[in-house]
Amino acid sequence: MSAHSPAVAAPAPLDHATVRSIIIGIMLAMLLAALDQTIVATALPTIGQELGDVEHLSWVVSAYLLAATAVTPLYGKFSDIHGRRITLLVSISVFIVGSVACALAPTMLALILARGLQGLGGGGLISLAQTIIADVVSPKERGRYQGYIASVFVTSSVVGPVLGGLFADHLHWSVIFWINLPLGLGAFWMVWGALRRLPRHDRRHSLDVLGAVLMVGATVAAMLALTWGGTRYPWDSAEVLGLFGGSLVLWVLFAIRLLKAEEPLIPLAVMSNQVVGTGTAAAFCVMGSFIGLSIYVPVYLEGVIGLTASDSGLALMPLMAGTVTGANIAGRFMARMTHYKRTPLVGLVIAAAALVGLAAYPDGLPLWLVEIALAAVGLGLGTVLPVTTISIQNAVAMHQLGTATACMNFFRSLGSAIVVAGFGAIVLGAIGGDGRSPENLGALTPAMRDGLVGAFHWMFLASAAGLALGFVWLLLMEERPLRSGAAQHAKEALVE
């Protein structure tokens, strides 16, 4: 380490103008990933109809999430080796190429494969952005820049669902991917210049490729079982049970790899930190429920409520805007409250209660009341996201920031992939449980619609159960005082 000491000794604190330019530089990169999730959601039913394959619709989301999940820890370590700037530029480039491939996809299989490629790039966008923010701003001071960060998610949450519906109804679903081309090129140009001033703390690391392969295999097997169970094959069939069994074996091998690898994909030293472990578990449950709802609530709005794709985009706005509002409120309260966990704990209770209400009356509530319930769900979910992120980054040393942030995002993405596949098994099983998929969600047969109503009863209950589990993990997370002073925090990078 002595050879590297001159490069990292006495890192100077950055002034407000420099920090602001860095954060603005990564805002477009964050917008790419945030907008991709929300703009796709309302176009999914149209995509399934035009490509003639509703059965595998969940894989349009799951393929992206799976690929992004697999590479998130690798991006964290790669950025520790080669620097955040070059790593983020690589992430943006791969994302752009994947977006073009998605737009040109002629079949559902081609689209799913292209989404996987897009996910290989998207897996680094949010994680690296969060790490860069933690590099230059201490947890105590982060509320000062919360407005910049929140504006990205406000834009994607409000504009994304509307654009997705409008493009699907009046242009073509491929436009939701073509729009990433100018945005991605703009993000590349801004990151190229703004992040030249970013401090670097390079360290030697090895990449656990075998661990990543085992994790991907285990997750793919589990998702295939969840996707095909009850639709293509019975739940007790040899195919589904074999996939579950294969997934279990691969997860066991993955756990052994974590114990024996010199530098495992998921570092045990970081995950054994009490705040990192419990905070990550809470984020796993909450983010999984949020992504699952954002993907399948449009199906509920179109198939049960009877809205068009563009109208469902507008109707999804309360969920998205509520999430951003909750995140902004909780982020600002963290710097002012000693017991900052109280805000997300109350938020989760409110969100779970709203989901139980939707589950009790999936077909009997007027649209305005559904909108209020979705806003309450979003508000509650949003309060958890900044609290878990900042708490985890606050609990580790500076040289562990990239790894800890990547691990948190890894499990958040893994939770999202699993929940999306599980929700898909519930919802799509009800639509095409007889092996036939409907061509139009607005023209379901009475039997299909009744099945869809029942499916959303269980989906909303499953979401509420996920939030209850997240509540328990958040309750167990230690509430440590937030650090103030980025320069003092940065000095910890010298200690190893």
PDB file of C-alpha atoms in Angstrom, residues 40-49 54 57-58 61 291-309 311-313 315-316 319 362 374 420 423-424 426-432 438 440-444 448-449 451-453 455-456 459-460:
ATOM      1  CA  VAL A  40     -41.132   0.161 -20.208  1.00  0.00           C
ATOM      2  CA  ALA A  41     -43.820  -0.684 -17.654  1.00  0.00           C
ATOM      3  CA  THR A  42     -46.858   0.842 -19.391  1.00  0.00           C
ATOM      4  CA  ALA A  43     -45.773  -0.394 -22.850  1.00  0.00           C
ATOM      5  CA  LEU A  44     -45.385  -4.039 -21.800  1.00  0.00           C
ATOM      6  CA  PRO A  45     -48.955  -5.139 -22.637  1.00  0.00           C
ATOM      7  CA  THR A  46     -48.660  -3.588 -26.116  1.00  0.00           C
ATOM      8  CA  ILE A  47     -45.261  -5.208 -26.666  1.00  0.00           C
ATOM      9  CA  GLY A  48     -46.672  -8.601 -25.755  1.00  0.00           C
ATOM     10  CA  GLN A  49     -49.614  -8.154 -28.105  1.00  0.00           C
ATOM     11  CA  VAL A  54     -47.722 -12.509 -23.590  1.00  0.00           C
ATOM     12  CA  LEU A  57     -43.675 -10.917 -21.085  1.00  0.00           C
ATOM     13  CA  SER A  58     -42.160 -10.901 -17.606  1.00  0.00           C
ATOM     14  CA  VAL A  61     -38.114  -7.058 -17.337  1.00  0.00           C
ATOM     15  CA  ILE A 291     -40.394  -2.915  -9.085  1.00  0.00           C
ATOM     16  CA  GLY A 292     -42.960  -5.709  -9.127  1.00  0.00           C
ATOM     17  CA  LEU A 293     -45.788  -3.230  -8.588  1.00  0.00           C
ATOM     18  CA  SER A 294     -44.464  -0.766 -11.165  1.00  0.00           C
ATOM     19  CA  ILE A 295     -44.413  -3.552 -13.768  1.00  0.00           C
ATOM     20  CA  TYR A 296     -47.761  -5.226 -13.054  1.00  0.00           C
ATOM     21  CA  VAL A 297     -49.962  -2.370 -11.838  1.00  0.00           C
ATOM     22  CA  PRO A 298     -50.334  -1.226 -15.504  1.00  0.00           C
ATOM     23  CA  VAL A 299     -51.641  -4.729 -16.284  1.00  0.00           C
ATOM     24  CA  TYR A 300     -54.110  -4.272 -13.405  1.00  0.00           C
ATOM     25  CA  LEU A 301     -55.150  -0.847 -14.670  1.00  0.00           C
ATOM     26  CA  GLU A 302     -55.659  -2.104 -18.228  1.00  0.00           C
ATOM     27  CA  GLY A 303     -57.017  -5.596 -17.580  1.00  0.00           C
ATOM     28  CA  VAL A 304     -59.186  -4.968 -14.502  1.00  0.00           C
ATOM     29  CA  ILE A 305     -59.937  -1.227 -14.472  1.00  0.00           C
ATOM     30  CA  GLY A 306     -60.188  -1.076 -18.272  1.00  0.00           C
ATOM     31  CA  LEU A 307     -57.804   1.797 -19.085  1.00  0.00           C
ATOM     32  CA  THR A 308     -55.781   2.217 -22.271  1.00  0.00           C
ATOM     33  CA  ALA A 309     -51.976   2.017 -22.272  1.00  0.00           C
ATOM     34  CA  ASP A 311     -54.252   6.261 -19.591  1.00  0.00           C
ATOM     35  CA  SER A 312     -52.593   3.603 -17.429  1.00  0.00           C
ATOM     36  CA  GLY A 313     -49.376   5.596 -17.700  1.00  0.00           C
ATOM     37  CA  ALA A 315     -52.814   6.477 -13.615  1.00  0.00           C
ATOM     38  CA  LEU A 316     -49.442   5.070 -12.534  1.00  0.00           C
ATOM     39  CA  LEU A 319     -47.290   5.460  -7.329  1.00  0.00           C
ATOM     40  CA  PRO A 362     -59.327  -5.533  -6.302  1.00  0.00           C
ATOM     41  CA  LEU A 374     -51.195   3.832  -5.003  1.00  0.00           C
ATOM     42  CA  VAL A 420     -41.094  -9.775 -10.920  1.00  0.00           C
ATOM     43  CA  PHE A 423     -45.692 -11.738  -9.720  1.00  0.00           C
ATOM     44  CA  GLY A 424     -45.522 -12.890 -13.316  1.00  0.00           C
ATOM     45  CA  ILE A 426     -49.398 -15.106 -10.355  1.00  0.00           C
ATOM     46  CA  VAL A 427     -50.698 -12.622 -12.928  1.00  0.00           C
ATOM     47  CA  LEU A 428     -49.739 -14.208 -16.247  1.00  0.00           C
ATOM     48  CA  GLY A 429     -50.830 -17.596 -14.937  1.00  0.00           C
ATOM     49  CA  ALA A 430     -54.311 -16.155 -14.469  1.00  0.00           C
ATOM     50  CA  ILE A 431     -54.350 -14.639 -17.982  1.00  0.00           C
ATOM     51  CA  GLY A 432     -52.970 -17.604 -19.891  1.00  0.00           C
ATOM     52  CA  PRO A 438     -54.964 -13.060 -24.782  1.00  0.00           C
ATOM     53  CA  ASN A 440     -55.727  -7.656 -25.967  1.00  0.00           C
ATOM     54  CA  LEU A 441     -55.913  -6.932 -22.235  1.00  0.00           C
ATOM     55  CA  GLY A 442     -58.858  -4.667 -22.900  1.00  0.00           C
ATOM     56  CA  ALA A 443     -60.816  -7.545 -24.429  1.00  0.00           C
ATOM     57  CA  LEU A 444     -60.357 -10.361 -21.940  1.00  0.00           C
ATOM     58  CA  MET A 448     -59.906 -14.458 -17.847  1.00  0.00           C
ATOM     59  CA  ARG A 449     -60.895 -11.185 -16.227  1.00  0.00           C
ATOM     60  CA  GLY A 451     -58.989 -14.880 -12.940  1.00  0.00           C
ATOM     61  CA  LEU A 452     -57.048 -11.641 -13.246  1.00  0.00           C
ATOM     62  CA  VAL A 453     -59.034 -10.062 -10.415  1.00  0.00           C
ATOM     63  CA  ALA A 455     -54.590 -12.920  -9.198  1.00  0.00           C
ATOM     64  CA  PHE A 456     -54.231  -9.280  -8.186  1.00  0.00           C
ATOM     65  CA  MET A 459     -50.360 -10.135  -5.730  1.00  0.00           C
ATOM     66  CA  PHE A 460     -51.298  -7.166  -3.548  1.00  0.00           C
TER      67      PHE A 460
END
